[in-house]
PDB file of C-alpha atoms in Angstrom:
ATOM      1  CA  MET A   1     -23.649  28.693  -4.705  1.00 76.00           C
ATOM      2  CA  LEU A   2     -21.325  29.248  -7.641  1.00 81.00           C
ATOM      3  CA  TYR A   3     -24.242  30.816  -9.517  1.00 77.00           C
ATOM      4  CA  TYR A   4     -24.451  33.625  -6.959  1.00 82.00           C
ATOM      5  CA  LEU A   5     -20.677  33.998  -6.781  1.00 81.00           C
ATOM      6  CA  PHE A   6     -20.309  34.430 -10.538  1.00 77.00           C
ATOM      7  CA  ASN A   7     -23.407  36.608 -10.651  1.00 78.00           C
ATOM      8  CA  TYR A   8     -21.616  38.946  -8.251  1.00 77.00           C
ATOM      9  CA  LEU A   9     -18.401  38.727 -10.280  1.00 81.00           C
ATOM     10  CA  GLU A  10     -20.343  39.629 -13.410  1.00 77.00           C
ATOM     11  CA  SER A  11     -21.543  42.808 -11.707  1.00 78.00           C
ATOM     12  CA  LEU A  12     -17.838  43.625 -11.284  1.00 80.00           C
ATOM     13  CA  ASN A  13     -17.251  42.932 -15.009  1.00 81.00           C
ATOM     14  CA  PHE A  14     -15.084  39.908 -14.218  1.00 81.00           C
ATOM     15  CA  PRO A  15     -14.041  38.222 -17.514  1.00 82.00           C
ATOM     16  CA  GLY A  16     -15.991  35.029 -18.262  1.00 78.00           C
ATOM     17  CA  ALA A  17     -18.356  35.355 -15.313  1.00 78.00           C
ATOM     18  CA  ARG A  18     -21.363  35.841 -17.608  1.00 81.00           C
ATOM     19  CA  LEU A  19     -20.985  32.239 -18.770  1.00 81.00           C
ATOM     20  CA  PHE A  20     -22.586  31.089 -15.526  1.00 79.00           C
ATOM     21  CA  THR A  21     -25.783  32.958 -16.336  1.00 80.00           C
ATOM     22  CA  PHE A  22     -26.522  30.471 -19.147  1.00 86.00           C
ATOM     23  CA  ILE A  23     -28.567  27.519 -17.907  1.00 87.00           C
ATOM     24  CA  SER A  24     -27.117  25.289 -20.653  1.00 89.00           C
ATOM     25  CA  PHE A  25     -23.582  25.836 -19.339  1.00 89.00           C
ATOM     26  CA  ARG A  26     -24.586  25.233 -15.723  1.00 90.00           C
ATOM     27  CA  SER A  27     -26.523  22.098 -16.703  1.00 90.00           C
ATOM     28  CA  ALA A  28     -23.498  20.677 -18.526  1.00 92.00           C
ATOM     29  CA  ALA A  29     -21.220  21.566 -15.594  1.00 91.00           C
ATOM     30  CA  ALA A  30     -23.644  19.867 -13.180  1.00 92.00           C
ATOM     31  CA  VAL A  31     -23.711  16.683 -15.296  1.00 93.00           C
ATOM     32  CA  ILE A  32     -19.918  16.529 -15.437  1.00 94.00           C
ATOM     33  CA  THR A  33     -19.612  17.198 -11.695  1.00 93.00           C
ATOM     34  CA  SER A  34     -22.185  14.487 -10.953  1.00 92.00           C
ATOM     35  CA  LEU A  35     -20.249  12.009 -13.102  1.00 92.00           C
ATOM     36  CA  ILE A  36     -16.977  12.836 -11.325  1.00 91.00           C
ATOM     37  CA  ILE A  37     -18.598  12.438  -7.898  1.00 89.00           C
ATOM     38  CA  SER A  38     -20.156   9.062  -8.770  1.00 86.00           C
ATOM     39  CA  LEU A  39     -16.920   7.704 -10.269  1.00 86.00           C
ATOM     40  CA  LEU A  40     -14.373   8.984  -7.758  1.00 83.00           C
ATOM     41  CA  ILE A  41     -16.211   9.345  -4.474  1.00 82.00           C
ATOM     42  CA  GLY A  42     -18.581   6.462  -5.206  1.00 78.00           C
ATOM     43  CA  LYS A  43     -15.818   3.871  -5.365  1.00 78.00           C
ATOM     44  CA  ARG A  44     -14.331   5.083  -2.084  1.00 81.00           C
ATOM     45  CA  ILE A  45     -17.705   4.935  -0.368  1.00 79.00           C
ATOM     46  CA  ILE A  46     -18.264   1.364  -1.552  1.00 76.00           C
ATOM     47  CA  LEU A  47     -14.821   0.287  -0.338  1.00 77.00           C
ATOM     48  CA  TYR A  48     -15.435   2.009   3.008  1.00 75.00           C
ATOM     49  CA  LEU A  49     -18.780   0.236   3.446  1.00 71.00           C
ATOM     50  CA  GLN A  50     -17.133  -3.070   2.616  1.00 70.00           C
ATOM     51  CA  ARG A  51     -14.393  -2.486   5.203  1.00 72.00           C
ATOM     52  CA  LYS A  52     -17.004  -1.654   7.828  1.00 65.00           C
ATOM     53  CA  GLN A  53     -18.974  -4.763   6.766  1.00 62.00           C
ATOM     54  CA  VAL A  54     -22.059  -2.677   6.106  1.00 61.00           C
ATOM     55  CA  GLY A  55     -23.783  -5.069   3.736  1.00 54.00           C
ATOM     56  CA  GLU A  56     -26.768  -7.259   3.019  1.00 54.00           C
ATOM     57  CA  VAL A  57     -27.652  -9.900   5.588  1.00 53.00           C
ATOM     58  CA  VAL A  58     -29.328 -12.937   4.037  1.00 51.00           C
ATOM     59  CA  ARG A  59     -31.449 -15.340   6.062  1.00 51.00           C
ATOM     60  CA  ASN A  60     -30.968 -19.072   5.606  1.00 49.00           C
ATOM     61  CA  LEU A  61     -34.022 -20.229   3.683  1.00 48.00           C
ATOM     62  CA  GLY A  62     -32.412 -23.287   2.162  1.00 51.00           C
ATOM     63  CA  LEU A  63     -32.534 -21.832  -1.346  1.00 49.00           C
ATOM     64  CA  GLU A  64     -29.861 -22.304  -4.007  1.00 52.00           C
ATOM     65  CA  GLY A  65     -27.700 -19.202  -4.493  1.00 50.00           C
ATOM     66  CA  GLN A  66     -29.372 -17.318  -1.659  1.00 46.00           C
ATOM     67  CA  TYR A  67     -26.040 -16.127  -0.251  1.00 47.00           C
ATOM     68  CA  GLN A  68     -24.910 -14.422  -3.475  1.00 52.00           C
ATOM     69  CA  LYS A  69     -26.011 -11.026  -2.125  1.00 52.00           C
ATOM     70  CA  GLN A  70     -24.409 -11.647   1.276  1.00 51.00           C
ATOM     71  CA  GLY A  71     -22.080  -8.742   2.052  1.00 51.00           C
ATOM     72  CA  THR A  72     -23.266  -6.583  -0.839  1.00 53.00           C
ATOM     73  CA  PRO A  73     -22.781  -3.003   0.419  1.00 55.00           C
ATOM     74  CA  SER A  74     -25.963  -1.259   1.512  1.00 61.00           C
ATOM     75  CA  MET A  75     -26.524   2.473   1.896  1.00 66.00           C
ATOM     76  CA  GLY A  76     -25.100   2.950  -1.587  1.00 71.00           C
ATOM     77  CA  GLY A  77     -27.848   5.511  -2.094  1.00 79.00           C
ATOM     78  CA  ILE A  78     -25.447   7.965  -0.462  1.00 84.00           C
ATOM     79  CA  ILE A  79     -23.590   8.035  -3.791  1.00 86.00           C
ATOM     80  CA  ILE A  80     -26.766   8.893  -5.693  1.00 88.00           C
ATOM     81  CA  LEU A  81     -27.738  11.576  -3.192  1.00 90.00           C
ATOM     82  CA  ALA A  82     -24.284  13.159  -3.320  1.00 90.00           C
ATOM     83  CA  SER A  83     -24.289  13.083  -7.143  1.00 91.00           C
ATOM     84  CA  ILE A  84     -27.612  14.951  -7.186  1.00 92.00           C
ATOM     85  CA  ILE A  85     -27.386  17.343  -4.251  1.00 93.00           C
ATOM     86  CA  ILE A  86     -23.795  18.611  -4.566  1.00 93.00           C
ATOM     87  CA  PRO A  87     -23.998  19.678  -8.256  1.00 93.00           C
ATOM     88  CA  THR A  88     -27.405  21.232  -7.605  1.00 93.00           C
ATOM     89  CA  LEU A  89     -26.091  23.292  -4.691  1.00 93.00           C
ATOM     90  CA  LEU A  90     -23.106  24.378  -6.765  1.00 91.00           C
ATOM     91  CA  PHE A  91     -24.743  25.321 -10.057  1.00 91.00           C
ATOM     92  CA  ALA A  92     -28.484  25.837  -9.554  1.00 90.00           C
ATOM     93  CA  LYS A  93     -30.343  29.016  -8.732  1.00 89.00           C
ATOM     94  CA  LEU A  94     -31.328  28.004  -5.213  1.00 89.00           C
ATOM     95  CA  GLY A  95     -34.159  30.524  -4.921  1.00 88.00           C
ATOM     96  CA  ASN A  96     -36.093  28.739  -7.674  1.00 89.00           C
ATOM     97  CA  ILE A  97     -39.175  27.010  -6.248  1.00 91.00           C
ATOM     98  CA  TYR A  98     -38.654  23.943  -8.460  1.00 90.00           C
ATOM     99  CA  ILE A  99     -35.066  23.523  -7.237  1.00 93.00           C
ATOM    100  CA  ILE A 100     -36.205  23.846  -3.620  1.00 94.00           C
ATOM    101  CA  LEU A 101     -38.888  21.191  -4.105  1.00 94.00           C
ATOM    102  CA  MET A 102     -36.437  18.896  -5.878  1.00 94.00           C
ATOM    103  CA  LEU A 103     -33.929  19.144  -3.025  1.00 95.00           C
ATOM    104  CA  ILE A 104     -36.606  18.570  -0.376  1.00 95.00           C
ATOM    105  CA  THR A 105     -37.954  15.551  -2.277  1.00 95.00           C
ATOM    106  CA  THR A 106     -34.494  14.043  -2.803  1.00 95.00           C
ATOM    107  CA  VAL A 107     -33.431  14.452   0.830  1.00 94.00           C
ATOM    108  CA  TRP A 108     -36.812  13.297   2.186  1.00 95.00           C
ATOM    109  CA  LEU A 109     -36.878  10.073   0.153  1.00 93.00           C
ATOM    110  CA  GLY A 110     -33.175   9.567   0.845  1.00 91.00           C
ATOM    111  CA  LEU A 111     -33.897   9.668   4.587  1.00 92.00           C
ATOM    112  CA  ILE A 112     -36.623   7.044   4.169  1.00 92.00           C
ATOM    113  CA  GLY A 113     -34.150   4.811   2.337  1.00 88.00           C
ATOM    114  CA  PHE A 114     -31.488   5.469   4.977  1.00 87.00           C
ATOM    115  CA  LEU A 115     -33.843   4.497   7.812  1.00 89.00           C
ATOM    116  CA  ASP A 116     -34.776   1.328   5.946  1.00 87.00           C
ATOM    117  CA  ASP A 117     -31.117   0.295   5.515  1.00 82.00           C
ATOM    118  CA  TYR A 118     -30.227   1.358   9.070  1.00 82.00           C
ATOM    119  CA  ILE A 119     -32.922  -0.863  10.580  1.00 84.00           C
ATOM    120  CA  LYS A 120     -31.884  -3.794   8.380  1.00 79.00           C
ATOM    121  CA  ILE A 121     -28.154  -3.558   9.102  1.00 75.00           C
ATOM    122  CA  PHE A 122     -27.684  -2.111  12.564  1.00 75.00           C
ATOM    123  CA  ARG A 123     -30.929  -3.252  14.175  1.00 77.00           C
ATOM    124  CA  LYS A 124     -30.603  -6.669  12.479  1.00 75.00           C
ATOM    125  CA  ASN A 125     -34.207  -6.505  11.311  1.00 77.00           C
ATOM    126  CA  LYS A 126     -34.386  -7.945   7.817  1.00 74.00           C
ATOM    127  CA  GLU A 127     -37.819  -6.408   7.227  1.00 78.00           C
ATOM    128  CA  GLY A 128     -36.428  -2.878   7.521  1.00 80.00           C
ATOM    129  CA  LEU A 129     -38.702   0.118   7.892  1.00 87.00           C
ATOM    130  CA  ALA A 130     -42.349  -0.923   8.110  1.00 88.00           C
ATOM    131  CA  GLY A 131     -44.232  -0.483   4.851  1.00 87.00           C
ATOM    132  CA  ARG A 132     -46.893   1.732   6.440  1.00 92.00           C
ATOM    133  CA  PHE A 133     -44.235   4.248   7.455  1.00 92.00           C
ATOM    134  CA  LYS A 134     -42.751   4.266   3.944  1.00 92.00           C
ATOM    135  CA  ILE A 135     -46.161   4.903   2.401  1.00 94.00           C
ATOM    136  CA  ALA A 136     -47.033   7.535   5.014  1.00 95.00           C
ATOM    137  CA  GLY A 137     -43.745   9.348   4.378  1.00 94.00           C
ATOM    138  CA  GLN A 138     -44.378   9.428   0.626  1.00 95.00           C
ATOM    139  CA  ILE A 139     -47.979  10.596   1.058  1.00 95.00           C
ATOM    140  CA  VAL A 140     -46.913  13.453   3.363  1.00 96.00           C
ATOM    141  CA  LEU A 141     -44.222  14.462   0.872  1.00 96.00           C
ATOM    142  CA  GLY A 142     -46.735  14.359  -1.968  1.00 93.00           C
ATOM    143  CA  ILE A 143     -49.096  16.621  -0.021  1.00 93.00           C
ATOM    144  CA  ILE A 144     -46.308  19.112   0.710  1.00 93.00           C
ATOM    145  CA  VAL A 145     -45.196  19.227  -2.939  1.00 92.00           C
ATOM    146  CA  GLY A 146     -48.774  19.409  -4.226  1.00 87.00           C
ATOM    147  CA  LEU A 147     -49.803  22.249  -1.917  1.00 87.00           C
ATOM    148  CA  THR A 148     -46.626  24.180  -2.713  1.00 89.00           C
ATOM    149  CA  LEU A 149     -47.166  23.867  -6.459  1.00 85.00           C
ATOM    150  CA  PHE A 150     -50.801  24.873  -6.066  1.00 83.00           C
ATOM    151  CA  PHE A 151     -50.394  27.895  -3.817  1.00 84.00           C
ATOM    152  CA  SER A 152     -46.957  29.243  -4.768  1.00 84.00           C
ATOM    153  CA  SER A 153     -47.130  32.389  -6.879  1.00 80.00           C
ATOM    154  CA  GLU A 154     -43.888  31.328  -8.603  1.00 83.00           C
ATOM    155  CA  VAL A 155     -45.451  28.259 -10.188  1.00 81.00           C
ATOM    156  CA  ARG A 156     -47.032  29.425 -13.442  1.00 79.00           C
ATOM    157  CA  ILE A 157     -47.558  28.196 -16.965  1.00 78.00           C
ATOM    158  CA  ALA A 158     -47.431  30.097 -20.255  1.00 74.00           C
ATOM    159  CA  GLU A 159     -50.771  29.749 -22.006  1.00 73.00           C
ATOM    160  CA  LYS A 160     -51.766  31.123 -25.412  1.00 76.00           C
ATOM    161  CA  ILE A 161     -55.316  32.492 -25.411  1.00 75.00           C
ATOM    162  CA  ASP A 162     -57.310  33.666 -28.412  1.00 79.00           C
ATOM    163  CA  VAL A 163     -58.201  37.322 -27.880  1.00 75.00           C
ATOM    164  CA  ALA A 164     -61.702  36.711 -29.226  1.00 75.00           C
ATOM    165  CA  ASN A 165     -62.339  34.126 -26.510  1.00 73.00           C
ATOM    166  CA  LEU A 166     -61.336  36.341 -23.593  1.00 74.00           C
ATOM    167  CA  THR A 167     -64.126  36.912 -21.103  1.00 74.00           C
ATOM    168  CA  LEU A 168     -64.825  40.349 -19.657  1.00 76.00           C
ATOM    169  CA  ARG A 169     -63.398  39.277 -16.301  1.00 72.00           C
ATOM    170  CA  GLU A 170     -60.227  37.997 -17.967  1.00 70.00           C
ATOM    171  CA  ARG A 171     -59.802  41.274 -19.858  1.00 72.00           C
ATOM    172  CA  HIS A 172     -60.082  43.262 -16.638  1.00 73.00           C
ATOM    173  CA  GLU A 173     -57.564  41.006 -14.887  1.00 70.00           C
ATOM    174  CA  ILE A 174     -55.100  41.330 -17.757  1.00 70.00           C
ATOM    175  CA  LEU A 175     -55.423  45.115 -17.933  1.00 68.00           C
ATOM    176  CA  ASP A 176     -55.111  45.414 -14.151  1.00 67.00           C
ATOM    177  CA  ASN A 177     -51.671  43.807 -14.492  1.00 65.00           C
ATOM    178  CA  SER A 178     -50.605  46.328 -17.173  1.00 66.00           C
ATOM    179  CA  VAL A 179     -50.668  43.764 -19.992  1.00 68.00           C
ATOM    180  CA  GLN A 180     -51.736  45.142 -23.366  1.00 74.00           C
ATOM    181  CA  ILE A 181     -54.446  43.256 -25.264  1.00 75.00           C
ATOM    182  CA  PRO A 182     -54.029  43.186 -29.067  1.00 75.00           C
ATOM    183  CA  SER A 183     -57.054  43.864 -31.265  1.00 75.00           C
ATOM    184  CA  HIS A 184     -56.895  40.405 -32.828  1.00 76.00           C
ATOM    185  CA  GLY A 185     -54.894  37.179 -32.752  1.00 76.00           C
ATOM    186  CA  SER A 186     -53.774  35.594 -29.501  1.00 79.00           C
ATOM    187  CA  ILE A 187     -51.974  36.636 -26.344  1.00 78.00           C
ATOM    188  CA  THR A 188     -49.527  34.561 -24.283  1.00 74.00           C
ATOM    189  CA  LEU A 189     -49.913  34.903 -20.543  1.00 72.00           C
ATOM    190  CA  GLU A 190     -48.103  33.493 -17.561  1.00 73.00           C
ATOM    191  CA  LYS A 191     -50.754  32.397 -15.135  1.00 73.00           C
ATOM    192  CA  LYS A 192     -51.581  30.066 -12.323  1.00 76.00           C
ATOM    193  CA  SER A 193     -53.312  27.018 -13.673  1.00 75.00           C
ATOM    194  CA  THR A 194     -54.847  23.782 -12.478  1.00 77.00           C
ATOM    195  CA  LYS A 195     -53.528  22.002 -15.547  1.00 78.00           C
ATOM    196  CA  THR A 196     -50.763  19.438 -15.412  1.00 79.00           C
ATOM    197  CA  THR A 197     -49.330  16.937 -17.865  1.00 76.00           C
ATOM    198  CA  ILE A 198     -49.294  13.147 -17.889  1.00 77.00           C
ATOM    199  CA  PRO A 199     -46.112  11.694 -19.470  1.00 74.00           C
ATOM    200  CA  PHE A 200     -46.376   9.329 -22.454  1.00 76.00           C
ATOM    201  CA  VAL A 201     -50.099  10.020 -22.976  1.00 73.00           C
ATOM    202  CA  LYS A 202     -51.583  11.663 -26.082  1.00 71.00           C
ATOM    203  CA  ASP A 203     -53.423  14.911 -25.341  1.00 70.00           C
ATOM    204  CA  ASN A 204     -51.760  14.701 -21.955  1.00 76.00           C
ATOM    205  CA  GLU A 205     -53.118  17.833 -20.304  1.00 76.00           C
ATOM    206  CA  PHE A 206     -55.148  17.085 -17.196  1.00 80.00           C
ATOM    207  CA  ASP A 207     -57.132  19.818 -15.471  1.00 79.00           C
ATOM    208  CA  TYR A 208     -57.743  19.011 -11.807  1.00 78.00           C
ATOM    209  CA  ALA A 209     -59.897  22.109 -11.210  1.00 76.00           C
ATOM    210  CA  TRP A 210     -62.824  19.910 -10.161  1.00 76.00           C
ATOM    211  CA  ILE A 211     -60.732  18.533  -7.276  1.00 77.00           C
ATOM    212  CA  VAL A 212     -60.129  22.014  -5.858  1.00 73.00           C
ATOM    213  CA  SER A 213     -63.509  23.458  -6.831  1.00 72.00           C
ATOM    214  CA  PHE A 214     -64.044  24.541  -3.208  1.00 69.00           C
ATOM    215  CA  ILE A 215     -61.395  27.264  -3.757  1.00 65.00           C
ATOM    216  CA  LYS A 216     -62.644  30.348  -5.561  1.00 60.00           C
ATOM    217  CA  GLU A 217     -61.396  30.479  -9.143  1.00 60.00           C
ATOM    218  CA  GLU A 218     -60.016  34.014  -8.787  1.00 57.00           C
ATOM    219  CA  ASN A 219     -57.784  32.742  -5.937  1.00 53.00           C
ATOM    220  CA  ARG A 220     -56.240  30.001  -8.036  1.00 53.00           C
ATOM    221  CA  ARG A 221     -56.029  31.501 -11.531  1.00 53.00           C
ATOM    222  CA  PRO A 222     -54.520  35.012 -11.222  1.00 48.00           C
ATOM    223  CA  TYR A 223     -52.820  36.552 -14.240  1.00 46.00           C
ATOM    224  CA  THR A 224     -49.469  38.273 -14.286  1.00 47.00           C
TER     225      THR A 224
END
């Protein structure tokens, strides 16, 4: 929200407003805001939950030390959600597809956690939300995120391609989008791609084109 406010102020030549256009500044401001929320608001939320006796209920299983978690405040995930969502709403560019997906994912999984705690505490069901519903909720979310990343025209990667290896079809697609092709060397293009990365793995690019082979290649790999 503040991003759009200061963007408007910059158009009016307001002193210092341009600072908000730098992602490094907004990232640092979001981190500091998140820290303040977790330290100040978090403590109050914990004390409030304790006063309302919203805490863990431990069954008597005859085990030593089993009551140590008795009364431990539940629903503390509210603090984490607030520390993520509020700074994001304040400092992020909300029209960005990645920000939208992040907010949807955070809220969606937060609701699953809330339902789990609600059933445990207020319905007095120690088992909480049934595992099949948790898994189903995560699968549905994964499908939504995956389809959005696959079909959204805003999700692109920058890929360096050797000019000598360009196919005739690729050359036509590039020229159709008013991109000049050099006589030699390489060209960097933003394009849709079926490649993704796997963290902590060497040569971590994974191309899942074979999974979506039923979709015509020209529909999933357009150039800009």
